[in-house]
Coordinates of C-alpha atoms in Angstrom, one line a residue:
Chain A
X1105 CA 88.3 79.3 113.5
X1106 CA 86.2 78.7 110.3
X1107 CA 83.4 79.6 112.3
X1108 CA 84.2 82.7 113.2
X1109 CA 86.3 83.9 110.4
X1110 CA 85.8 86.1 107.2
X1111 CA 83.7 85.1 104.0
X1112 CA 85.8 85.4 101.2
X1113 CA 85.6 85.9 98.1
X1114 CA 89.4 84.5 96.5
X1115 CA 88.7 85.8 93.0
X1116 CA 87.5 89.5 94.4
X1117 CA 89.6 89.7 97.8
X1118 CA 92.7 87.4 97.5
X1119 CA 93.8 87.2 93.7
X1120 CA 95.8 89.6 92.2
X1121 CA 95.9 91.5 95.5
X1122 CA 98.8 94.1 96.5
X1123 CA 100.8 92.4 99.5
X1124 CA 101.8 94.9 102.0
X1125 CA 104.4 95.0 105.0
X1126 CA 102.3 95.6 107.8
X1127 CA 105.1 97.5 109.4
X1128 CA 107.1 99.5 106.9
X1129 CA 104.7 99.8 104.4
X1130 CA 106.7 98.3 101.9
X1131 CA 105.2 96.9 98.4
X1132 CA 106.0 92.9 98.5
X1133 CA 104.6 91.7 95.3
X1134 CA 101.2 90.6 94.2
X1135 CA 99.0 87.4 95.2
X1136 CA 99.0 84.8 92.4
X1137 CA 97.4 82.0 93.9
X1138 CA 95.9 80.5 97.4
X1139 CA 96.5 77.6 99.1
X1140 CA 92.7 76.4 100.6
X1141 CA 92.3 73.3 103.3
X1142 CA 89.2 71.5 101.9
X1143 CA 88.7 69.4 104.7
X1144 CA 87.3 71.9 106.8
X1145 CA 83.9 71.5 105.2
X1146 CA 84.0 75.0 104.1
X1147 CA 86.9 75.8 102.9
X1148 CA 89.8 77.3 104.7
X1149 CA 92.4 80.0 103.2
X1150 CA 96.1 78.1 104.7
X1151 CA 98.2 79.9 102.7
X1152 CA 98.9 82.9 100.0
X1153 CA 101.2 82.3 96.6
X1154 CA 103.4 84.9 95.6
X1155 CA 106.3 84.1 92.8
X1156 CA 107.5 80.9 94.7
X1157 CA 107.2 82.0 98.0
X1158 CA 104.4 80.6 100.2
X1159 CA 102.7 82.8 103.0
X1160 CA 100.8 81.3 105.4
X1161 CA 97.9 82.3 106.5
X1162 CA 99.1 83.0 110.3
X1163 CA 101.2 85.8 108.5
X1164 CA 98.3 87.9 107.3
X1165 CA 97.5 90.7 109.7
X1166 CA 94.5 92.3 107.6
X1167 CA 92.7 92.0 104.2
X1168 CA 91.9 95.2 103.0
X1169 CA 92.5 97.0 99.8
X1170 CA 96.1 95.6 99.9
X1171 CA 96.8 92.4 102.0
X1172 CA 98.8 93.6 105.0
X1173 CA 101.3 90.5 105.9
X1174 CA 104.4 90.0 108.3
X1175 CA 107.2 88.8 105.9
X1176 CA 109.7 86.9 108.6
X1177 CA 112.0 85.2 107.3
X1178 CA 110.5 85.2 103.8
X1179 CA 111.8 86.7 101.0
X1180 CA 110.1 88.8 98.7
X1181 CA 111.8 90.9 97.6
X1182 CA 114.6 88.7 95.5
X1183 CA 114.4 90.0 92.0
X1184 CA 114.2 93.9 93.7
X1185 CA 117.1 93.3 96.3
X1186 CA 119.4 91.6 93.0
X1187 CA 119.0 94.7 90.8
X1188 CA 119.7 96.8 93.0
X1189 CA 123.5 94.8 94.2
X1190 CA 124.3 94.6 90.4
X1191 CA 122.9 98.2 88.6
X1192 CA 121.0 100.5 91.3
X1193 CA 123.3 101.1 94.0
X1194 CA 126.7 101.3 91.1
X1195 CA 124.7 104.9 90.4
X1196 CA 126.1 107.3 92.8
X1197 CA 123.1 109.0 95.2
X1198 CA 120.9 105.5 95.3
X1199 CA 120.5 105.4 99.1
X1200 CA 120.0 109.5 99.1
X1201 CA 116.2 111.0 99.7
X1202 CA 115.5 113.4 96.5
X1203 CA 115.3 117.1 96.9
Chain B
X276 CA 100.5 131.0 95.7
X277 CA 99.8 128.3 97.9
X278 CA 96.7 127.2 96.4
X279 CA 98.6 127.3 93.1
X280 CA 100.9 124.6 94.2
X281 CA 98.6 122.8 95.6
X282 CA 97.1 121.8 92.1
X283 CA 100.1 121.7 90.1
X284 CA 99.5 117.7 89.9
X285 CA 96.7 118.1 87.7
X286 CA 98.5 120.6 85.9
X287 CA 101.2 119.0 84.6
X288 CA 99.3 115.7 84.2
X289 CA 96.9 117.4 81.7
X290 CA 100.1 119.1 79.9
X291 CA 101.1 115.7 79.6
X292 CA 98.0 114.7 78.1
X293 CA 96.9 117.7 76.0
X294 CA 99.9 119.7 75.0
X295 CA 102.9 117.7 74.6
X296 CA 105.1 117.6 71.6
X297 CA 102.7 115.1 69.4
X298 CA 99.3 117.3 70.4
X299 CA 101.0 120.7 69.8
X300 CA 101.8 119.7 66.4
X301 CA 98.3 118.2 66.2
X302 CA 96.6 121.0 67.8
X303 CA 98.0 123.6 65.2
X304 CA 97.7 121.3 62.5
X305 CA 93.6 120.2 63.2
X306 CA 93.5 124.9 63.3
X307 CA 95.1 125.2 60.1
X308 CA 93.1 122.4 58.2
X309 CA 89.6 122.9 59.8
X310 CA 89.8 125.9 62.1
X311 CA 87.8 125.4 64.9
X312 CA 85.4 122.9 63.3
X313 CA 86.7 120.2 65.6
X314 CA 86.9 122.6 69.1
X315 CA 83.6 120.4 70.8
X316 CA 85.5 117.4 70.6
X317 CA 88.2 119.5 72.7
X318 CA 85.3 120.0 75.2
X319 CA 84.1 116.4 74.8
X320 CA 87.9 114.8 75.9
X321 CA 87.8 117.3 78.7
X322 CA 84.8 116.5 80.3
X323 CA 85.8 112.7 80.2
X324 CA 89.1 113.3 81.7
X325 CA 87.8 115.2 84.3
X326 CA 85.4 112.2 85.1
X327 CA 87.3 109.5 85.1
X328 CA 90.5 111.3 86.5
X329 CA 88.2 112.2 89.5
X330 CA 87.5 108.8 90.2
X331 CA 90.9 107.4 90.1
X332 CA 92.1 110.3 92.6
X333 CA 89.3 109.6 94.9
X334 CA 89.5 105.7 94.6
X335 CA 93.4 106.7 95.7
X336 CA 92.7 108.8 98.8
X337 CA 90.3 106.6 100.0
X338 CA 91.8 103.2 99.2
X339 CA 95.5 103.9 98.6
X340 CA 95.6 102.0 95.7
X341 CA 96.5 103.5 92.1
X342 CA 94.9 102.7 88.6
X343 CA 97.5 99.8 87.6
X344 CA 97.2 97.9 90.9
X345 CA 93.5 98.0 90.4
X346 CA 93.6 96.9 86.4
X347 CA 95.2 93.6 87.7
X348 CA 93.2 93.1 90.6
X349 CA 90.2 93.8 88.6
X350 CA 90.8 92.2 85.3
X351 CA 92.7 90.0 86.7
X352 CA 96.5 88.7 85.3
X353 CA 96.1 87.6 81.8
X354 CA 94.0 90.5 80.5
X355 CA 96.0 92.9 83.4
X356 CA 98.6 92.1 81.5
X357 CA 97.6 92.7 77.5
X358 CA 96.0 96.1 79.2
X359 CA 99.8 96.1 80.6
X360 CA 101.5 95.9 77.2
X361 CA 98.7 98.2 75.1
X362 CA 99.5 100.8 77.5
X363 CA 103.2 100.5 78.4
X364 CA 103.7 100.8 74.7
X365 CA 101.4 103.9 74.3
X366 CA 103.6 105.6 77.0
X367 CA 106.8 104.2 75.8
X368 CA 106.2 105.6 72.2
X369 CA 104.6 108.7 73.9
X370 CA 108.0 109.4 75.6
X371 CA 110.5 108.7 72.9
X372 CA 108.8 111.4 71.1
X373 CA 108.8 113.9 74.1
X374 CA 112.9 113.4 74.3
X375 CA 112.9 114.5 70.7
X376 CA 110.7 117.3 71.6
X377 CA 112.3 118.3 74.7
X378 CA 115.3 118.5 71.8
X379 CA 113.4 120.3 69.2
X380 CA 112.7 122.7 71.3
X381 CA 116.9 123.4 71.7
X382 CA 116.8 123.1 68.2
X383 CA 114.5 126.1 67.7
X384 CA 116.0 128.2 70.5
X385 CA 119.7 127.0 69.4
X386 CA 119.9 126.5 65.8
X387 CA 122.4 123.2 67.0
X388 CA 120.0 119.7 65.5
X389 CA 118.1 118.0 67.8
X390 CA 119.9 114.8 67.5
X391 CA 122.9 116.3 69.2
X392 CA 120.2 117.8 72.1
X393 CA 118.7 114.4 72.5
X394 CA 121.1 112.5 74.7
X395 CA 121.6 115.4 76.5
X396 CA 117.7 115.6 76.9
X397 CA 117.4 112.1 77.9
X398 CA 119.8 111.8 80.6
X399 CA 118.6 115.3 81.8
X400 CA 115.4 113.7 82.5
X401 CA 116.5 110.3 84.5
X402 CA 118.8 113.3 86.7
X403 CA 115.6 114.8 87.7
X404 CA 113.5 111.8 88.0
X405 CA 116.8 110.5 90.3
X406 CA 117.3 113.3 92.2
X407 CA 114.3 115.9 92.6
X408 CA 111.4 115.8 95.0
X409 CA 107.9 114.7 93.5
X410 CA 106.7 117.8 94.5
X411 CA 109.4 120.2 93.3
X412 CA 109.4 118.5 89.9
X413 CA 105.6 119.1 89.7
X414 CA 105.6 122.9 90.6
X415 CA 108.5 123.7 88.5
X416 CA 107.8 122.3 85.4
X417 CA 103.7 122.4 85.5
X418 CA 103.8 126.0 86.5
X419 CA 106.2 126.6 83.6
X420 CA 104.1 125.0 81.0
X421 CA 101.7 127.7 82.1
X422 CA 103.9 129.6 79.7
X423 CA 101.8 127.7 76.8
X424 CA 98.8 130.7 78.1
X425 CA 101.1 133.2 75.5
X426 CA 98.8 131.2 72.7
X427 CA 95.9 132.6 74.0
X428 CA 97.2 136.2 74.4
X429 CA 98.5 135.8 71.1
X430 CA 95.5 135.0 69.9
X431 CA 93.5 138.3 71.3
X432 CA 96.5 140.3 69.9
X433 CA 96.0 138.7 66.9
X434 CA 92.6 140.4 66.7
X435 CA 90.7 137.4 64.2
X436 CA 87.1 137.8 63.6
X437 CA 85.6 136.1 67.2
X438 CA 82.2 136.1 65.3
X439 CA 84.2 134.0 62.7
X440 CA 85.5 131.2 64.9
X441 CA 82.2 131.1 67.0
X442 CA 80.8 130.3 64.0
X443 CA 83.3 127.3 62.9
X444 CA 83.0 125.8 66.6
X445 CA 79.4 125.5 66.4
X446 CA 79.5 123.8 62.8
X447 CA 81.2 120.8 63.0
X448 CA 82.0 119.2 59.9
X449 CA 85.1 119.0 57.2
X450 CA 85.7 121.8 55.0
X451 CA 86.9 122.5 51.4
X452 CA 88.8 119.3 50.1
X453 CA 88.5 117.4 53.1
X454 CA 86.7 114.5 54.0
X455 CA 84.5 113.0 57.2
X456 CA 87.6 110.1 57.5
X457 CA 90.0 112.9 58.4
X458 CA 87.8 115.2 60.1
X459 CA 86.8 111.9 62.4
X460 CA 90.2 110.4 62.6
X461 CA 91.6 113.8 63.6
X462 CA 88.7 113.7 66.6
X463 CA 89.7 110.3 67.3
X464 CA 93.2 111.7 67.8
X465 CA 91.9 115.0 69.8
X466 CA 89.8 112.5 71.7
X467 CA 92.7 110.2 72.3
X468 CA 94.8 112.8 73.6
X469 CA 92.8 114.6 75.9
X470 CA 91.5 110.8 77.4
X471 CA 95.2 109.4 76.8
X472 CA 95.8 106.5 79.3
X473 CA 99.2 107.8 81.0
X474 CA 97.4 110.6 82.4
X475 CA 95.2 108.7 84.8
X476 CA 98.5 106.2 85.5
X477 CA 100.3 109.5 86.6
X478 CA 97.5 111.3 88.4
X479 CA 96.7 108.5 90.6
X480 CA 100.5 107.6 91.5
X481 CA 101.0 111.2 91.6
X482 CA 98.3 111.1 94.6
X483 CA 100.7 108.2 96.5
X484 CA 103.7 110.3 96.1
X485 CA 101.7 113.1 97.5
X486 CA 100.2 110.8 100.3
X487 CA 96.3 111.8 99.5
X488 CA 93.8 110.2 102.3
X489 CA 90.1 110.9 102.9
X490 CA 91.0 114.7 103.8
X491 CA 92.8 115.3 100.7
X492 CA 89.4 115.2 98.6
X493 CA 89.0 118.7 97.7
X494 CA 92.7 119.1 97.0
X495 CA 92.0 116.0 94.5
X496 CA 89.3 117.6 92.7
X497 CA 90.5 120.5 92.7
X498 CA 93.9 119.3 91.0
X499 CA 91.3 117.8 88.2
X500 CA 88.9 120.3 87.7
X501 CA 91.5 123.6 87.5
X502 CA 93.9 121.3 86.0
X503 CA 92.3 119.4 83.0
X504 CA 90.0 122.3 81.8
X505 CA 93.1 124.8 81.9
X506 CA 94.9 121.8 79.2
X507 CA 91.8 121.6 77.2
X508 CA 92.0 125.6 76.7
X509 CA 95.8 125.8 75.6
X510 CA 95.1 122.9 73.1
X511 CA 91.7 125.3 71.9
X512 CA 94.3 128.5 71.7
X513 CA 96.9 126.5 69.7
X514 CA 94.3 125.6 67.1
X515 CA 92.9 128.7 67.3
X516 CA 95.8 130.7 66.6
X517 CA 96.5 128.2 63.9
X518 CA 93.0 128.7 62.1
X519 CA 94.1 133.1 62.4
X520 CA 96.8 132.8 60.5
X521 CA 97.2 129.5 58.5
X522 CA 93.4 128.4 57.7
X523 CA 92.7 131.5 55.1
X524 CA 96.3 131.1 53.5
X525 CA 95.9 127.2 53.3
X526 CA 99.3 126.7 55.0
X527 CA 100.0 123.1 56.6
X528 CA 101.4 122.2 59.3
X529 CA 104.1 119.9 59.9
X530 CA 106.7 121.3 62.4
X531 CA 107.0 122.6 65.8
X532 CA 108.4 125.8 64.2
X533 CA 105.2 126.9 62.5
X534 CA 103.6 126.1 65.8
X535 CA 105.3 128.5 67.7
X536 CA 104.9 131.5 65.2
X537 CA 102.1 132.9 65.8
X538 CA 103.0 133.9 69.4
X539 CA 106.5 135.5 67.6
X540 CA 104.2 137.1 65.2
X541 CA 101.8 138.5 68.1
X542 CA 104.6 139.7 70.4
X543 CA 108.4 139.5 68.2
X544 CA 111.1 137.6 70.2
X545 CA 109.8 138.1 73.2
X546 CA 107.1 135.8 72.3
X547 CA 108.7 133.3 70.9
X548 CA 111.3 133.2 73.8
X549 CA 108.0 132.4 76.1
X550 CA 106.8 130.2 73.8
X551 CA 110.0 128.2 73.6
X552 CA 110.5 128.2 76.7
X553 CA 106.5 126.8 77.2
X554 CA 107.3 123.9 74.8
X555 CA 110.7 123.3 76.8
X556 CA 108.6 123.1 79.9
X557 CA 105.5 121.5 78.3
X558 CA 107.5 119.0 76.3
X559 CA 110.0 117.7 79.1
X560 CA 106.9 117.6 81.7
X561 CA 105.3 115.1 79.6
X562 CA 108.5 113.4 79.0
X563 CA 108.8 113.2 83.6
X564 CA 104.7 112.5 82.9
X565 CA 105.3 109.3 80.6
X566 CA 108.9 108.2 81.7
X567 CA 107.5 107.9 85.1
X568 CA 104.2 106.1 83.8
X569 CA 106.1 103.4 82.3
X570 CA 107.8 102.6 85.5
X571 CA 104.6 103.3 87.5
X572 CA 102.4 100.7 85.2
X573 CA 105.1 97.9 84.8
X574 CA 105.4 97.8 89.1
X575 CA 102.0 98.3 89.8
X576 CA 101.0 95.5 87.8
X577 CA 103.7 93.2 89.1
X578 CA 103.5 94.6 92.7
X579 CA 106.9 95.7 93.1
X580 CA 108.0 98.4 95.8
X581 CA 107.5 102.1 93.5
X582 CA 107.5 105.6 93.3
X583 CA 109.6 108.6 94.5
X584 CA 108.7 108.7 98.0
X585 CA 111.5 106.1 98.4
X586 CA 115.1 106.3 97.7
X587 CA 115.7 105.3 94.5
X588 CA 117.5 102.0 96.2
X589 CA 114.4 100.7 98.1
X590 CA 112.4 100.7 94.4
X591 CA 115.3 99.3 92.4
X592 CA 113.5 97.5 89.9
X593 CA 111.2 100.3 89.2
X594 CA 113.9 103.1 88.8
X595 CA 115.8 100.3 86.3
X596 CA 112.6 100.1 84.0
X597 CA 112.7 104.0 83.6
X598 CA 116.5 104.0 82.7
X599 CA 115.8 101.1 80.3
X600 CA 112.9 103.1 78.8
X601 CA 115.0 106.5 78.3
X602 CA 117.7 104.2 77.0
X603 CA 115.7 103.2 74.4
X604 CA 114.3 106.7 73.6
X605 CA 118.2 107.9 72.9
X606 CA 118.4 104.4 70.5
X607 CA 115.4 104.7 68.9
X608 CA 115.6 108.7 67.9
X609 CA 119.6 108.0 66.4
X610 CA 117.6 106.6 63.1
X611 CA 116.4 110.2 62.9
X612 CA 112.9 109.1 63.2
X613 CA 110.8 112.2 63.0
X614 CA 109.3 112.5 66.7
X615 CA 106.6 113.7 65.7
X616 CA 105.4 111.2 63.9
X617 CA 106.1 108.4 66.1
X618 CA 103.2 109.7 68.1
X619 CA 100.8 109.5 65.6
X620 CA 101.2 105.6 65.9
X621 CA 100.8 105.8 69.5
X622 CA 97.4 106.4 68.3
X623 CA 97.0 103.1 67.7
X624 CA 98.1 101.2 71.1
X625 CA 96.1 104.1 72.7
X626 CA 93.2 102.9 71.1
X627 CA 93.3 99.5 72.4
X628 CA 94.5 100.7 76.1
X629 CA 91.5 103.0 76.6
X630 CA 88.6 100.8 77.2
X631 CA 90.9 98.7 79.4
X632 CA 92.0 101.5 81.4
X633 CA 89.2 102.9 81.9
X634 CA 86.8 100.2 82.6
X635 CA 88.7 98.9 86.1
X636 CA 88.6 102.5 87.3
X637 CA 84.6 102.6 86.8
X638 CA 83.7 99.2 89.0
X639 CA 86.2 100.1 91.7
X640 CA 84.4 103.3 92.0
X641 CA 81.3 101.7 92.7
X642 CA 82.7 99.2 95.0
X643 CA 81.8 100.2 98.6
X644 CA 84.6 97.2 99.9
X645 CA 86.7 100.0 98.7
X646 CA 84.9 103.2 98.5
X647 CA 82.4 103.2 101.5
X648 CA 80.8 106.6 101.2
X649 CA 82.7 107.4 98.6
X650 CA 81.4 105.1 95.9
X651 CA 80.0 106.7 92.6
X652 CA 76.3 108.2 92.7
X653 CA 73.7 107.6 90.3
X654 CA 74.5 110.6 87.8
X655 CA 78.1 109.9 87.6
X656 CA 77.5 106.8 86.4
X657 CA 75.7 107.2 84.5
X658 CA 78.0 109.7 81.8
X659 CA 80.6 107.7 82.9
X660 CA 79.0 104.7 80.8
X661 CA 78.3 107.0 77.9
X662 CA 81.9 107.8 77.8
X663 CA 83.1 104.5 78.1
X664 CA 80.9 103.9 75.3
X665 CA 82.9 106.3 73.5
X666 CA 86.1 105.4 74.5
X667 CA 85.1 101.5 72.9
X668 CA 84.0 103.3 69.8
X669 CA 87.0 105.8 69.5
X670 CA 88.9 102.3 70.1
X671 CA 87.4 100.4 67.3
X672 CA 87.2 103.2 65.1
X673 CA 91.0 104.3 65.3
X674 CA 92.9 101.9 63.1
X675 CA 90.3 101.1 60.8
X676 CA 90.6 105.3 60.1
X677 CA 93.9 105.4 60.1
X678 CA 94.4 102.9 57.4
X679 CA 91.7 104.8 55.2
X680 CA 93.1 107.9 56.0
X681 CA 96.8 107.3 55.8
X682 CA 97.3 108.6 59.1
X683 CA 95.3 111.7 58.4
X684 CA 96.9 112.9 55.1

């Protein structure tokens, strides 16, 4: 797979990088660091670092201007999902599309 | 009429930028100290706006990705994020003034003080940030800013000498008792204005909400070049009107009350109803232009789920940021803190923002990764680095200026 895959550039593609649902389009939070297998003799991206989640690499679905992933089971969207149980959805018309 | 709507972004992003409550007063006040000495630097802002606004739009509709997402990508996270607080604060100040203004304005029209307007002003805003369409909010209240155009009637029925102002735009310089500080620290803040960060945060989310790709290029350009040069000539009328009638008497200016006059001296009440109702529009425009910025910057830079297109529950953490920020406004104008003011030491954060800003925009322009065919030519670049060279010496010259000056006085 090294082979064949993608030259990379972690500071330029990878770091800082919008993350991306690949299906709903929803914003999931920023890469902060990568996880890289140095055995490989060059080395391989395993995994993506977001907050304190890790997503690895069999996740991503494409590196473009944003990093399109498939979340499963992780989740990325803590500090977003506890606001809005406590203060967003007290506020009556929270789950209504403006006009 | 279609057309129209279709560049009411750039509309109300450069009322935001060139006419709200801090610039009006400004605008009037730079008239009635040095007529239309300082009209080129007018120009000057407008043409770097239009730039670098231009860019961020296209790098939008091609990529997808606004100016804060790129800031941190670009600058990465430790200098994202003191670009992050320069900003946030220039927006944040920015806004607390507009709520005051948005206020002001009731006071004028209402004779009731605008501290008893301002809550009312405050929470008006969330409403509409809560509950109206990106869209509808930009139609309404950018094509009612267009109300702000009564200056420049007002200034024709005024009937000055055009031979006169001609004649102070093309000779730059300060006049009578004034010195060069305050005729360049009032530049700086002309300069400022027109270039002010929040725009290009706004413009560029304002082309997500809208859902710009590769086809939407001429509506993008469009937006910026009716849009900018239309803010650039109701900032000119304001100082214009202001060097008619207060340069030859050597009247000051200090509130938003002598800057409506001269359209109530052109035209009676019926002027200074339109007028009013301008600064209403103009005023609470920027105040949707800047609230929404903050929440924009802050989860762009940390990647959270934003903007309008969602309900309000699926971009929870951006929606509390703008409720926090108008909460604030409401606090910080009870110590009956003149609003105006508090813009004039946005000045300062604003300086330190630009450069920043402005910078990250410029290399992902060039970038084919992102812009393929897209990507800045050779001209462009060129007087794009001249004005960032600008920008850097606008930014080290502001507080330095200030200080000497006193903030102008």
């Amino acid at each position: 797979m090294a082979a064949e895959g993608r030259v990379l550039h972690a500071q330029l593609h990878l770091l800082d990088r919008q993350l991306i649902h690949e299906r709903t389009g929803e914003l999931l939070g920023k890469v902060d660091d990568v996880e890289l297998d140095l055995d490989a003799g060059i080395p391989v991206l395993t995994a993506l670092i977001s907050g304190h989640e890790r997503i690895p690499a069999t996740q991503i679905v494409a590196i473009d201007s944003a990093i399109k992933i498939l979340p499963g089971d992780l989740d990325l969207t803590k500090g977003d999902d506890w606001v809005e149980q406590h203060i967003i959805d007290k506020i009556p018309g929270a789950g209504d599309a403006t006009e | 009429m279609k057309r129209l709507f279709a560049v009411t972004l750039g509309i109300l992003t450069a009322i935001g930028g060139f006419v709200d409550i801090g610039d009006l007063v400004t605008n009037a006040l730079v008239g009635a100290r040095f007529g239309m000495r300082l009209a080129w630097v007018v120009v000057v802002g407008v043409i770097g706006i239009c730039l670098y606004a231009e860019m961020s739009g296209r790098v939008v509709a091609v990529s997808g990705r606004p100016v804060f997402d790129l800031i941190r990508e670009r600058l990465g996270r430790r200098t994202g994020l003191f670009a992050l607080i320069a900003s946030f604060l220039v927006t944040l100040l920015t806004l607390i003034a507009e709520i005051g203004g948005v206020a002001l304005a009731f006071e004028l029209a209402s004779g009731v003080n605008y501290l008893l307007w301002m809550p009312l002003a405050a929470f008006a805003v969330w409403l509409v940030i809560w509950r109206v369409k990106f869209s509808h909010l930009e139609q309404v209240f950018g094509l009612l800013g267009l109300l702000l155009i009564v200056f420049a009637v007002a200034l024709w029925k005024l009937g000055p000498d055009w031979g006169d102002l001609v004649q102070q735009a093309t000779s730059p310089g300060p006049i009578g008792h004034e010195t060069w500080a305050t005729y360049a620290y009032y530049g700086i803040a002309l300069f400022g204005a027109a270039m002010t960060p929040y725009e290009v945060f706004f413009f560029s989310s304002g082309g997500v909400e809208e859902k710009w790709d590769r086809r939407d290029l001429v509506t993008e350009r469009s937006n910026v070049f009716i849009g900018f040069p239309l803010g650039g000539l109701l900032s000119l009328a304001i100082a214009g009107c202001a060097a008619v009638l207060y340069l030859p008497i050597g009247v000051q200016v200090e509130t938003l009350g002598q800057v409506t006059l001269p359209a109530a001296v052109a035209f009676g009440k019926l002027g200074l109803a339109i007028v009013l109702l301008g600064v209403f529009a103009a005023t609470f425009g920027a105040a949707l232009e800047t609230s929404l910025s903050c929440g924009y910057t802050i989860a762009q830079y940390f990647g959270w789920q934003w903007g309008k297109f969602v309900r309000p529950r699926q971009a929870s953490r951006f929606h509390v940021v703008m409720i926090i920020c108008l909460i604030l406004s409401i606090l910080v104008l009870m110590t009956a803190v003149d609003p105006v003011k508090v813009t004039e030491y946005s000045v300062v954060f604003a300086a330190m923002a630009l450069p920043l800003t402005y910078l990250p925009i410029l290399i992902i322009a060039n970038d084919p990764d992102y812009m393929g065919e897209q990507k800045n030519g050779r001209v462009l670049n060129f007087f794009a680095l001249v004005y960032l060279g600008l920008l850097l010496l606008a930014s080290i010259a502001a507080i330095p200026l200030m200080i000497v000056t006193r903030a102008g006085r």
